[in-house]
Amino acid sequence: MKKYLITLLFIVACSLSATAQQKITLEEIWGGAFRTKGMDELNAMKNTNQYTVLNFDRASKSFQIDLYDFATLEKVSTLFDTKNHSEITSIDSYSFDKNEKKILIATNSNPIFRHSFTADYFVYDITTRKISKFTNRQIQEPTFSADGTKIAYGFENNLYVYDYISDATVTLTFDGKKNAIINGITDWVYEEEFAFVKAYDWNISGSKIAYIKFDETEVPEFSMDLYNEGLYPTQSVFKYPKAGEKNAIVSLHIYDLKTNTTQKINLGNYNDFYIPRIKWTNETNTLSVQIMNRHQNNLDLHFVDATTGSTKIVLNEKDKAYIDITDNLTFLKDNSFIWTSEKDGFNHIYHYDKTGKLKKQITKGAWEVTNYYGFDEKSGIIYYQSVENGSINRDVYAIKIDGKSKVRLSSKTGTNNATFSPNFQFFINAYSSATVAPTHTLNNSKTGALVKTIISNEAVEQKLAKYDVAPKEFFVLTTEKGHQLNAWMIKPKNFDATKKYPVFMYQYSGPGSQQVNNDWNSTDDYWFMMLAQQGYIVACVDGRGTGFKGAAFKKCTQKELGKYEVEDQIDAAKIIGKYNYVDASRIGIFGWSYGGFMSSNCLFQGADVFKMAIAVAPVTSWRYYDSIYTERYMQTPQENASGYDNNSPINHVSKLKGNFLLIHGTADDNVHVQNTMKMVEALVQANKQFDWAIYPDKNHGIYGGKTRLQLYTKMTNFIKEKL
C-alpha cells in the first residue's frame, strides 16, 4: 500500500510538472521560443532562372548571399561570404545591378526613421571577386545605373553619382541642408505615409536621373528630448507637418549626365500638392509622375518628355473619399501599363495603352486584388494575389491579360504569397494559416502544383501543441445595427460553457487595416494565448473602416475617424457580453497607435460596457498627427473641426469610469508623446484616476533590451488586477 501511494504521488507530481510546462510565459514569447524559419532577403533574379537568399552561419558567424536554382532548388553557388572579406562582418541588405554582375552590400546601418537609414556600402564584383568601397561616407539609397558603371546616392540632403570608369564622383545638387532642402530623399511625412525613401530614379539608358526636391523651410519643427547616457539631454529637431500645417514644397527635376545640366519640370497649375511616385517608363525619355492634391481625392498620372520638359496627363483618378498610392504601376514592353484602382468599388487590375486609353479591366468582382506580382510577356499572363476566397484569406491567381482563363494557383486556405521565377515557370509560395506555421514551397506557375517543399516549421507547431492552448475561432459577428464584422476568438483550452469568463478585446481599426486574418501567430497572438490559459477569452473584431471588403466598407469613416469604428467596438462588446459564457461586467480592450486611440475612446465613450482599457502610443487628438495621413481621411482641421474634436478621446475624459493604463515612448517620432501628455493633463483636470508608463528614448515600437518583456509584464499584471 505504501509503495502504491509513493508511485501515485510520483505520477501526480510528474503530471503537475508536465502541466506547469504547458503554460506559455512572457519570457518565452520575448525570448524567441516560437520563432519560425523563413527565407531572409529572398530575391528573384532577373536574367537567370535563379534566386538568392541571405543566410547566416552560426558556427563561423558569417553571412552568405547564396544562389539557388528555381527548377531544382539546389544551391548553385555562394556569391558572397563575409568570412572571406574582413571589411564586412554583417550584411543588412543587398541588391544587384541590372546585369547581375555586381552586388551592392549594406552594412553598419544606422536607422533614421521607420524606413530610412544610412549605411556603409560596398560593391562586390562577382566575376573578379573584388570588393570596393566607393565612398567613406555613410550614405542613403544607392542604386546602380542600367549599365552598372555608375551609382547614384544621397548624402546629407544632396545627390551624388559615382562613376566607376573615371573613379570620380559628380555632385548633382548643392543646396541640400538639414531641416530646409532635401534632394532625392523623402522628408519625414512622405517616408511614413507614402512609404518610400528614394525620391529619385534612373532612366533605362542611365543617361538621366529624375528626382524630387523637398523645400521644408516653412514646415513647423518638432523637437524631442533624448536622455541617453550623458549628464544633459540632447534634442532631436525635425520637420513634421501636422494636420492643417504647411507641407514641404515639392518640385520635380531631371539631371542629364551627358551635359551635367538640371532641368526643372513645370508640372502645371497645381497648388499645395504631393508627388507620391515617380518612375521612368520603358522609353528612355519618358518619365511617369503621379501628382495628387492635398485632399488626396484627385490623382493625375503625367508623362514627362525629358528632352523638352513638356508634360501630358495620361490618366486621372477621382474619388469621393481618397485614393491609395501603390507600387503597382508597371510598364510593359510596348509602354502600355498595368494600373490598379478602386474605381468600381473594389481594388482591381486595369490595362491602359501608352497614351492612357483603357484597353481592359482585367479583374472584376466583389473582392479585392491585394498584390500585383507581374506580367509574363511570353504567355500574356498576369499574376496577382486576392481575397476572392474570403476577405480573411489570400490566394495566388493567374489570368490572361484579356481577363480570361483565370486559375487559382494556391490550394490551401489561409495566407499565400508568391515570389515568381524570372521566366514565370515557377513560384515560391509562402503559406501559413492560424493553425499551420509558415511553409515555403516551390510550385508550378501554370497549375499551382507542388514541386517541392523548401522550408516548413512543423517543429514550431509540435512545440506549440505541447502547450495548453486552443486555436483561434473565426466567425462573423453581426451587431444589433446589422453590421457584419469579421472576428476571431481564443478561448481557454479547458473552456466550460457553463462558466462566466472575462473578455479581453484587441483591435487596431485604422483605415484599410486588418487584424482578423487567417495567418500564423504574431508575438501578440502568443500573449493572447497566454491570457487564455489564465482564464480569459480574447477576442478581436474588425469594424467598419478596415480593409479588404470593398471601398464602401473601408471609406465610410471619411471625415469621422473614430466615430463608426468606436461604435462598432462598443456594439461588438455588447453582443459578446450577451454570450451565456461571458461575464459582461468584465470586458476590457487594448490597442497600439490607432488601436490606442480606439481603446481610449471605447473606455470613455463606452463607460458602461468596458471595465478597463490599455492604450499604447495612442493618438489622442488628430490635430497632433501628421498632415498626409490625417487629411487623407479627415481633410484639414480648418475644414472639419467637428470631425477632429467630436471623436478625439482627449475630449471625452470626463466620462471615464473604468481602469485606464496609458503607455508611450518619449522618442516616438511618429505619434508624439505630446499626445499622451495632453491626455494626462486632461485626465488630471477632470480629476480622473488612471495608470500610466513612460519609456525613455523609446520610439513608436517601444522595444530594445528587456523593454518589451517589462512592458508586457506590466500590461499582463494590469489585466489580472483590473479585469
mmCIF file with all atom_site columns, C-alpha atoms in Angstrom, residues 604 649-657 682-683 686 688:
data_model
loop_
_atom_site.group_PDB
_atom_site.id
_atom_site.type_symbol
_atom_site.label_atom_id
_atom_site.label_alt_id
_atom_site.label_comp_id
_atom_site.label_asym_id
_atom_site.label_entity_id
_atom_site.label_seq_id
_atom_site.pdbx_PDB_ins_code
_atom_site.Cartn_x
_atom_site.Cartn_y
_atom_site.Cartn_z
_atom_site.occupancy
_atom_site.B_iso_or_equiv
_atom_site.pdbx_formal_charge
_atom_site.auth_seq_id
_atom_site.auth_comp_id
_atom_site.auth_asym_id
_atom_site.auth_atom_id
_atom_site.pdbx_PDB_model_num
ATOM 1  C CA . PHE A 1 604 ? -14.505 56.735 -22.265 1.00 0.00 ? 604 PHE A CA 1
ATOM 2  C CA . PRO A 1 649 ? -10.577 60.704 -26.760 1.00 0.00 ? 649 PRO A CA 1
ATOM 3  C CA . ILE A 1 650 ? -8.923  63.734 -25.191 1.00 0.00 ? 650 ILE A CA 1
ATOM 4  C CA . ASN A 1 651 ? -12.343 65.427 -25.329 1.00 0.00 ? 651 ASN A CA 1
ATOM 5  C CA . HIS A 1 652 ? -14.171 62.546 -23.609 1.00 0.00 ? 652 HIS A CA 1
ATOM 6  C CA . VAL A 1 653 ? -12.033 62.050 -20.473 1.00 0.00 ? 653 VAL A CA 1
ATOM 7  C CA . SER A 1 654 ? -14.825 63.229 -18.142 1.00 0.00 ? 654 SER A CA 1
ATOM 8  C CA . LYS A 1 655 ? -16.777 60.037 -18.988 1.00 0.00 ? 655 LYS A CA 1
ATOM 9  C CA . LEU A 1 656 ? -14.073 57.700 -17.624 1.00 0.00 ? 656 LEU A CA 1
ATOM 10 C CA . LYS A 1 657 ? -15.440 55.165 -15.135 1.00 0.00 ? 657 LYS A CA 1
ATOM 11 C CA . ALA A 1 682 ? -6.967  66.440 -19.454 1.00 0.00 ? 682 ALA A CA 1
ATOM 12 C CA . LEU A 1 683 ? -7.457  63.443 -17.123 1.00 0.00 ? 683 LEU A CA 1
ATOM 13 C CA . ALA A 1 686 ? -11.120 66.043 -14.929 1.00 0.00 ? 686 ALA A CA 1
ATOM 14 C CA . LYS A 1 688 ? -9.780  61.070 -13.013 1.00 0.00 ? 688 LYS A CA 1
#
